[in-house]
Amino acid sequence: MIHRFELNGYKLVVDVDSGSVHVVDDLVYRIVGLYERHSPEEIVRQLSGTWPHAEVLDAVNQVQSLVDEGLLFSKIEHRERLGERVHDGRVIKALCLNVAHSCNLNCSYCFAAQGTYKGEQAIMPLETGRRAMDFLIENSDSRHNLEVDFFGGEPLLNWGMVKETVAYARSLEAKHNKHFRFTLTTNGLLIDEDVIEFTNREMANVVLSLDGRKETHDRFRVTQGGKGCYAVVVPKFQELVRRRTRGSYYIRGTYTHCNTDFLTDILHMADLGFDEISMEPVVCPPDQPYALTEEDLPVLKDQYERLAVEMLRRDREGRGFHFYHFTVDLDHGPCIYKRIAGCGAGTEYLAVTPGGDLYPCHQLVDDPGFLMGNIWQGVVRLDLRNKFSQCNVFSRPECEDCWARFYCSGGCAANAYHVNGKLPGVDTYGCELFRKRMECALMMKAASLPKR
Amino acid sequence: MKEKKRIVTLSTRDLVQDIEHDGCGECQTSCQSACKTSCGVVNQVCEQEKR
């Protein structure tokens, strides 16, 4: 299977199974489009009226050599067996630790129901955090790198526990030959000197929630009293980022139906000095006034294309920034098994509630039907674990015809479940946006090639 | 990057070749980076390739 597309003056051909990406001229672009349904002789005959005969012959030969090298129209065999070789849930390597089911903001668009996940407010005790670290080590088999995301609600509401849990995990590393990578996801309100210093030292990644322009951010991200928090959090984020000497960070936003011109918000964040930016479509029921609509789709795609062009321009001017969703590591990216298996929700990745209950991922914590066990007894719903272990790219019929399947592994299982009520499934709206983002990312790779 | 007169092939990991080896599982879980509400894996870095 291949995918051909034109963007910003570039013509690209993606060979889906081998992962090869080719930047081609007009003639090759036409030939590749005809190749599967016509013989080389027919193609030469058909195109020789438009291009010189010798050129068409030469171009057909170049295309044929790509096919011979396994870089075009390649095919992965024995897909079922590959699907069986991906993670089965017996090894757990990552936990989302919901250290606070409580929040000091009251964002109406929050998928976690203002941090409570539709339940009672709760704070994770230190003993539970420590036990979660033990649980992770006990279930990680020979995996060396373990990941823990301090999440919520707002994790800084339980900051002392976060620090103690990190210290406890660090104390286990040498003995068990493990390396913990911690992430903190925060709304920023409680960032202070101690948070800045500690996160720089201990957190491999910090995710800072900012939606863009003041009017965008303050539309949803308000305090319990209804006051927007842009003015409070932006200087804190800037200071934290300025002093970050180790690990990564992302300024992460959400766009909704209310700001389908989200490019302006991304550029605003770049102009604030942030150079690692992530911006995602809102996840919410379709009846919400801020839910994205079918009519928004072409507008959103256009915004991504404009963003890519603008990023190239800023890069040439020496003021470039990274956009998380355009980041594609073609050469050193994940292996085929990661690309088949995806995020690992419900198998190698679990979410832990303040009470120590286990869920397949942070987006499913509000649904009792997905309670998988707890950190003392382990995963007891093996039926659920099996279901998630089968959520791979080959088990989703919708992915069969999708050229981007090895870029997303079938996408977010939770999103698909919320849209369709089934596992495995796909969120077709999200798929549309994802494919556009990948086209933009690949075009940017083409644009960064040296001129010939 | 391999070059032909009319085609520039970007340097990419060969996924068909990858099948010969098992995945090590040491790479980052995608939702631990900066998404939390979507999934992309191609932006993740391979731990083996990093070495």
GROMACS .gro file of C-alpha atoms in nm, chain A residues 105-417:
model
  313
  105LEU     CA    1  -0.907   2.502   3.857
  106ASN     CA    2  -1.260   2.449   3.735
  107CYS     CA    3  -1.222   2.393   3.361
  108SER     CA    4  -1.556   2.296   3.211
  109TYR     CA    5  -1.393   2.109   2.921
  110CYS     CA    6  -1.187   1.882   3.149
  111PHE     CA    7  -1.218   1.514   3.048
  112ALA     CA    8  -1.150   1.429   3.413
  113ALA     CA    9  -1.458   1.617   3.538
  114GLN     CA   10  -1.263   1.897   3.707
  115GLY     CA   11  -1.015   1.644   3.841
  116THR     CA   12  -1.261   1.422   4.027
  117TYR     CA   13  -1.327   1.173   3.744
  118LYS     CA   14  -1.697   1.192   3.839
  119GLY     CA   15  -1.618   1.059   4.187
  120GLU     CA   16  -1.529   1.200   4.526
  121GLN     CA   17  -1.238   1.437   4.572
  122ALA     CA   18  -0.936   1.241   4.694
  123ILE     CA   19  -0.565   1.275   4.763
  124MET     CA   20  -0.327   0.980   4.726
  125PRO     CA   21  -0.155   0.890   5.056
  126LEU     CA   22   0.223   0.848   5.050
  127GLU     CA   23   0.190   0.480   5.140
  128THR     CA   24  -0.015   0.426   4.825
  129GLY     CA   25   0.245   0.607   4.615
  130ARG     CA   26   0.521   0.394   4.761
  131ARG     CA   27   0.325   0.076   4.705
  132ALA     CA   28   0.264   0.183   4.343
  133MET     CA   29   0.642   0.205   4.294
  134ASP     CA   30   0.685  -0.144   4.442
  135PHE     CA   31   0.400  -0.271   4.224
  136LEU     CA   32   0.564  -0.130   3.912
  137ILE     CA   33   0.899  -0.288   3.991
  138GLU     CA   34   0.739  -0.624   4.077
  139ASN     CA   35   0.555  -0.633   3.745
  140SER     CA   36   0.824  -0.490   3.517
  141ASP     CA   37   1.016  -0.812   3.460
  142SER     CA   38   1.346  -0.724   3.290
  143ARG     CA   39   1.242  -0.375   3.172
  144HIS     CA   40   1.503  -0.127   3.285
  145ASN     CA   41   1.326   0.200   3.205
  146LEU     CA   42   1.009   0.260   3.407
  147GLU     CA   43   0.784   0.562   3.372
  148VAL     CA   44   0.563   0.738   3.620
  149ASP     CA   45   0.350   1.040   3.538
  150PHE     CA   46   0.226   1.245   3.831
  151PHE     CA   47  -0.117   1.341   3.713
  152GLY     CA   48  -0.452   1.443   3.847
  153GLY     CA   49  -0.654   1.654   3.896
  154GLU     CA   50  -0.371   1.881   3.988
  155PRO     CA   51  -0.068   1.692   4.123
  156LEU     CA   52   0.082   1.999   4.290
  157LEU     CA   53  -0.205   1.979   4.541
  158ASN     CA   54  -0.019   1.673   4.671
  159TRP     CA   55   0.335   1.797   4.612
  160GLY     CA   56   0.492   1.666   4.931
  161MET     CA   57   0.374   1.316   4.848
  162VAL     CA   58   0.510   1.348   4.493
  163LYS     CA   59   0.855   1.438   4.623
  164GLU     CA   60   0.856   1.156   4.878
  165THR     CA   61   0.740   0.904   4.617
  166VAL     CA   62   1.022   1.012   4.384
  167ALA     CA   63   1.275   0.972   4.665
  168TYR     CA   64   1.139   0.628   4.748
  169ALA     CA   65   1.153   0.515   4.384
  170ARG     CA   66   1.508   0.644   4.348
  171SER     CA   67   1.608   0.443   4.656
  172LEU     CA   68   1.496   0.125   4.475
  173GLU     CA   69   1.672   0.184   4.144
  174ALA     CA   70   2.016   0.039   4.211
  175LYS     CA   71   1.891  -0.263   4.400
  176HIS     CA   72   1.650  -0.363   4.123
  177ASN     CA   73   1.851  -0.234   3.825
  178LYS     CA   74   1.571   0.003   3.723
  179HIS     CA   75   1.567   0.358   3.599
  180PHE     CA   76   1.262   0.572   3.675
  181ARG     CA   77   1.158   0.848   3.440
  182PHE     CA   78   0.914   1.087   3.601
  183THR     CA   79   0.676   1.329   3.436
  184LEU     CA   80   0.474   1.602   3.602
  185THR     CA   81   0.161   1.737   3.433
  186THR     CA   82   0.047   2.061   3.594
  187ASN     CA   83  -0.182   2.357   3.545
  188GLY     CA   84   0.093   2.574   3.691
  189LEU     CA   85  -0.096   2.763   3.961
  190LEU     CA   86   0.117   2.628   4.246
  191ILE     CA   87   0.456   2.637   4.074
  192ASP     CA   88   0.709   2.793   4.309
  193GLU     CA   89   1.084   2.791   4.367
  194ASP     CA   90   1.076   2.442   4.515
  195VAL     CA   91   0.873   2.299   4.225
  196ILE     CA   92   1.106   2.456   3.969
  197GLU     CA   93   1.418   2.325   4.142
  198PHE     CA   94   1.280   1.976   4.209
  199THR     CA   95   1.129   1.919   3.864
  200ASN     CA   96   1.449   2.029   3.697
  201ARG     CA   97   1.643   1.780   3.904
  202GLU     CA   98   1.405   1.484   3.903
  203MET     CA   99   1.146   1.504   3.627
  204ALA     CA  100   1.247   1.374   3.285
  205ASN     CA  101   0.955   1.567   3.142
  206VAL     CA  102   0.721   1.844   3.255
  207VAL     CA  103   0.389   1.908   3.082
  208LEU     CA  104   0.255   2.260   3.137
  209SER     CA  105  -0.107   2.333   3.048
  210LEU     CA  106  -0.157   2.651   2.845
  211ASP     CA  107  -0.418   2.692   2.573
  212GLY     CA  108  -0.273   2.991   2.392
  213ARG     CA  109  -0.392   3.352   2.386
  214LYS     CA  110  -0.530   3.501   2.706
  215GLU     CA  111  -0.887   3.497   2.577
  216THR     CA  112  -0.852   3.134   2.467
  217HIS     CA  113  -0.688   3.016   2.788
  218ASP     CA  114  -0.921   3.206   3.017
  219ARG     CA  115  -1.233   3.084   2.835
  220PHE     CA  116  -1.210   2.746   3.008
  221ARG     CA  117  -0.914   2.748   3.244
  222VAL     CA  118  -1.066   2.933   3.536
  223THR     CA  119  -1.039   2.915   3.914
  224GLN     CA  120  -1.319   2.792   4.137
  225GLY     CA  121  -1.429   3.156   4.151
  226GLY     CA  122  -1.446   3.176   3.772
  227LYS     CA  123  -1.135   3.389   3.717
  228GLY     CA  124  -0.905   3.309   3.425
  229CYS     CA  125  -0.555   3.201   3.525
  230TYR     CA  126  -0.348   3.305   3.221
  231ALA     CA  127  -0.187   3.600   3.397
  232VAL     CA  128  -0.083   3.383   3.692
  233VAL     CA  129   0.052   3.078   3.512
  234VAL     CA  130   0.235   3.227   3.213
  235PRO     CA  131   0.516   3.393   3.416
  236LYS     CA  132   0.552   3.075   3.623
  237PHE     CA  133   0.579   2.860   3.311
  238GLN     CA  134   0.832   3.100   3.159
  239GLU     CA  135   1.046   3.089   3.472
  240LEU     CA  136   1.028   2.710   3.500
  241VAL     CA  137   1.127   2.670   3.133
  242ARG     CA  138   1.402   2.935   3.157
  243ARG     CA  139   1.564   2.745   3.440
  244ARG     CA  140   1.515   2.398   3.295
  245THR     CA  141   1.860   2.262   3.221
  246ARG     CA  142   1.780   1.890   3.221
  247GLY     CA  143   1.505   1.681   3.066
  248SER     CA  144   1.229   1.795   2.838
  249TYR     CA  145   0.916   2.004   2.875
  250TYR     CA  146   0.605   2.070   2.673
  251ILE     CA  147   0.365   2.357   2.677
  252ARG     CA  148   0.045   2.169   2.610
  253GLY     CA  149  -0.283   2.315   2.500
  254THR     CA  150  -0.629   2.200   2.407
  255TYR     CA  151  -0.828   2.353   2.121
  256THR     CA  152  -1.204   2.342   2.091
  257HIS     CA  153  -1.484   2.456   1.861
  258CYS     CA  154  -1.434   2.800   2.018
  259ASN     CA  155  -1.083   2.843   1.875
  260THR     CA  156  -1.067   2.660   1.545
  261ASP     CA  157  -0.809   2.927   1.458
  262PHE     CA  158  -0.575   2.752   1.701
  263LEU     CA  159  -0.273   2.837   1.484
  264THR     CA  160  -0.287   3.184   1.637
  265ASP     CA  161  -0.275   3.027   1.983
  266ILE     CA  162   0.025   2.811   1.897
  267LEU     CA  163   0.211   3.108   1.753
  268HIS     CA  164   0.123   3.308   2.062
  269MET     CA  165   0.282   3.040   2.278
  270ALA     CA  166   0.591   3.043   2.056
  271ASP     CA  167   0.605   3.422   2.087
  272LEU     CA  168   0.598   3.384   2.465
  273GLY     CA  169   0.931   3.204   2.428
  274PHE     CA  170   0.819   2.842   2.443
  275ASP     CA  171   0.982   2.619   2.183
  276GLU     CA  172   0.832   2.278   2.269
  277ILE     CA  173   0.460   2.299   2.201
  278SER     CA  174   0.179   2.046   2.196
  279MET     CA  175  -0.183   2.128   2.110
  280GLU     CA  176  -0.461   1.872   2.099
  281PRO     CA  177  -0.825   1.862   1.995
  282VAL     CA  178  -1.067   1.861   2.288
  283VAL     CA  179  -1.203   1.525   2.403
  284CYS     CA  180  -1.568   1.562   2.508
  285PRO     CA  181  -1.923   1.442   2.436
  286PRO     CA  182  -2.050   1.571   2.099
  287ASP     CA  183  -2.341   1.762   2.257
  288GLN     CA  184  -2.112   2.008   2.433
  289PRO     CA  185  -2.112   2.359   2.280
  290TYR     CA  186  -1.733   2.352   2.254
  291ALA     CA  187  -1.719   2.009   2.084
  292LEU     CA  188  -1.552   2.005   1.744
  293THR     CA  189  -1.792   1.957   1.453
  294GLU     CA  190  -1.775   1.805   1.105
  295GLU     CA  191  -1.787   2.158   0.968
  296ASP     CA  192  -1.474   2.242   1.167
  297LEU     CA  193  -1.272   1.965   1.006
  298PRO     CA  194  -1.157   2.144   0.687
  299VAL     CA  195  -1.077   2.452   0.892
  300LEU     CA  196  -0.864   2.250   1.133
  301LYS     CA  197  -0.677   2.077   0.853
  302ASP     CA  198  -0.604   2.411   0.695
  303GLN     CA  199  -0.470   2.537   1.029
  304TYR     CA  200  -0.225   2.246   1.047
  305GLU     CA  201  -0.104   2.315   0.692
  306ARG     CA  202  -0.056   2.682   0.771
  307LEU     CA  203   0.125   2.590   1.091
  308ALA     CA  204   0.370   2.371   0.900
  309VAL     CA  205   0.447   2.646   0.650
  310GLU     CA  206   0.488   2.903   0.927
  311MET     CA  207   0.717   2.671   1.123
  312LEU     CA  208   0.940   2.631   0.818
  313ARG     CA  209   0.951   3.009   0.778
  314ARG     CA  210   1.040   3.067   1.142
  315ASP     CA  211   1.301   2.796   1.124
  316ARG     CA  212   1.470   2.969   0.829
  317GLU     CA  213   1.466   3.290   1.032
  318GLY     CA  214   1.639   3.118   1.324
  319ARG     CA  215   1.338   3.132   1.557
  320GLY     CA  216   1.197   2.786   1.504
  321PHE     CA  217   1.000   2.579   1.751
  322HIS     CA  218   0.890   2.218   1.777
  323PHE     CA  219   0.532   2.106   1.752
  324TYR     CA  220   0.486   1.773   1.927
  325HIS     CA  221   0.234   1.643   1.675
  326PHE     CA  222   0.459   1.717   1.378
  327THR     CA  223   0.750   1.533   1.537
  328VAL     CA  224   0.835   1.228   1.329
  329ASP     CA  225   1.154   1.035   1.382
  330LEU     CA  226   1.181   0.850   1.052
  331ASP     CA  227   1.525   0.705   1.099
  332HIS     CA  228   1.545   0.635   1.472
  333GLY     CA  229   1.177   0.603   1.551
  334PRO     CA  230   1.002   0.306   1.705
  335CYS     CA  231   1.034  -0.049   1.575
  336ILE     CA  232   0.752  -0.234   1.401
  337TYR     CA  233   0.635  -0.394   1.727
  338LYS     CA  234   0.579  -0.059   1.895
  339ARG     CA  235   0.400   0.060   1.583
  340ILE     CA  236   0.169  -0.240   1.592
  341ALA     CA  237   0.102  -0.231   1.966
  342GLY     CA  238   0.055   0.140   2.029
  343CYS     CA  239   0.020   0.308   2.366
  344GLY     CA  240   0.000  -0.006   2.578
  345ALA     CA  241  -0.307   0.105   2.774
  346GLY     CA  242  -0.445  -0.174   2.988
  347THR     CA  243  -0.134  -0.385   2.940
  348GLU     CA  244   0.204  -0.219   2.991
  349TYR     CA  245   0.053   0.115   3.093
  350LEU     CA  246  -0.202   0.156   3.376
  351ALA     CA  247  -0.355   0.443   3.568
  352VAL     CA  248  -0.366   0.439   3.950
  353THR     CA  249  -0.633   0.625   4.147
  354PRO     CA  250  -0.569   0.791   4.485
  355GLY     CA  251  -0.719   0.479   4.646
  356GLY     CA  252  -0.479   0.249   4.461
  357ASP     CA  253  -0.725   0.112   4.205
  358LEU     CA  254  -0.596   0.022   3.861
  359TYR     CA  255  -0.753   0.133   3.534
  360PRO     CA  256  -0.638   0.078   3.174
  361CYS     CA  257  -0.550   0.446   3.131
  362HIS     CA  258  -0.618   0.791   3.274
  363GLN     CA  259  -0.901   0.850   3.027
  364LEU     CA  260  -1.100   0.551   3.154
  365VAL     CA  261  -1.070   0.615   3.528
  366ASP     CA  262  -1.425   0.750   3.547
  367ASP     CA  263  -1.580   0.420   3.431
  368PRO     CA  264  -1.625   0.146   3.697
  369GLY     CA  265  -1.655  -0.108   3.417
  370PHE     CA  266  -1.286  -0.062   3.354
  371LEU     CA  267  -1.168  -0.124   3.711
  372MET     CA  268  -0.891  -0.382   3.657
  373GLY     CA  269  -0.768  -0.444   4.012
  374ASN     CA  270  -0.553  -0.259   4.260
  375ILE     CA  271  -0.186  -0.214   4.343
  376TRP     CA  272  -0.201  -0.466   4.630
  377GLN     CA  273  -0.373  -0.753   4.451
  378GLY     CA  274  -0.259  -0.665   4.101
  379VAL     CA  275  -0.463  -0.694   3.782
  380VAL     CA  276  -0.756  -0.927   3.848
  381ARG     CA  277  -0.969  -0.851   3.542
  382LEU     CA  278  -0.770  -1.065   3.303
  383ASP     CA  279  -1.054  -1.047   3.052
  384LEU     CA  280  -1.005  -0.671   3.032
  385ARG     CA  281  -0.630  -0.708   3.003
  386ASN     CA  282  -0.675  -0.955   2.719
  387LYS     CA  283  -0.912  -0.718   2.546
  388PHE     CA  284  -0.659  -0.437   2.559
  389SER     CA  285  -0.375  -0.664   2.453
  390GLN     CA  286  -0.574  -0.726   2.135
  391CYS     CA  287  -0.602  -0.353   2.064
  392ASN     CA  288  -0.333  -0.347   1.800
  393VAL     CA  289  -0.320  -0.201   1.454
  394PHE     CA  290  -0.405  -0.531   1.286
  395SER     CA  291  -0.714  -0.590   1.501
  396ARG     CA  292  -0.883  -0.272   1.381
  397PRO     CA  293  -1.045  -0.331   1.041
  398GLU     CA  294  -1.061   0.046   0.990
  399CYS     CA  295  -0.680   0.062   0.985
  400GLU     CA  296  -0.650  -0.185   0.698
  401ASP     CA  297  -0.694   0.089   0.439
  402CYS     CA  298  -0.518   0.366   0.630
  403TRP     CA  299  -0.174   0.476   0.511
  404ALA     CA  300  -0.086   0.624   0.853
  405ARG     CA  301  -0.148   0.307   1.053
  406PHE     CA  302   0.215   0.258   1.152
  407TYR     CA  303   0.240   0.620   1.264
  408CYS     CA  304  -0.037   0.593   1.524
  409SER     CA  305  -0.084   0.215   1.582
  410GLY     CA  306  -0.458   0.254   1.548
  411GLY     CA  307  -0.485   0.557   1.773
  412CYS     CA  308  -0.613   0.616   2.124
  413ALA     CA  309  -0.825   0.324   2.247
  414ALA     CA  310  -1.004   0.542   2.503
  415ASN     CA  311  -1.104   0.803   2.247
  416ALA     CA  312  -1.236   0.532   2.018
  417TYR     CA  313  -1.428   0.373   2.304
   0.00000   0.00000   0.00000
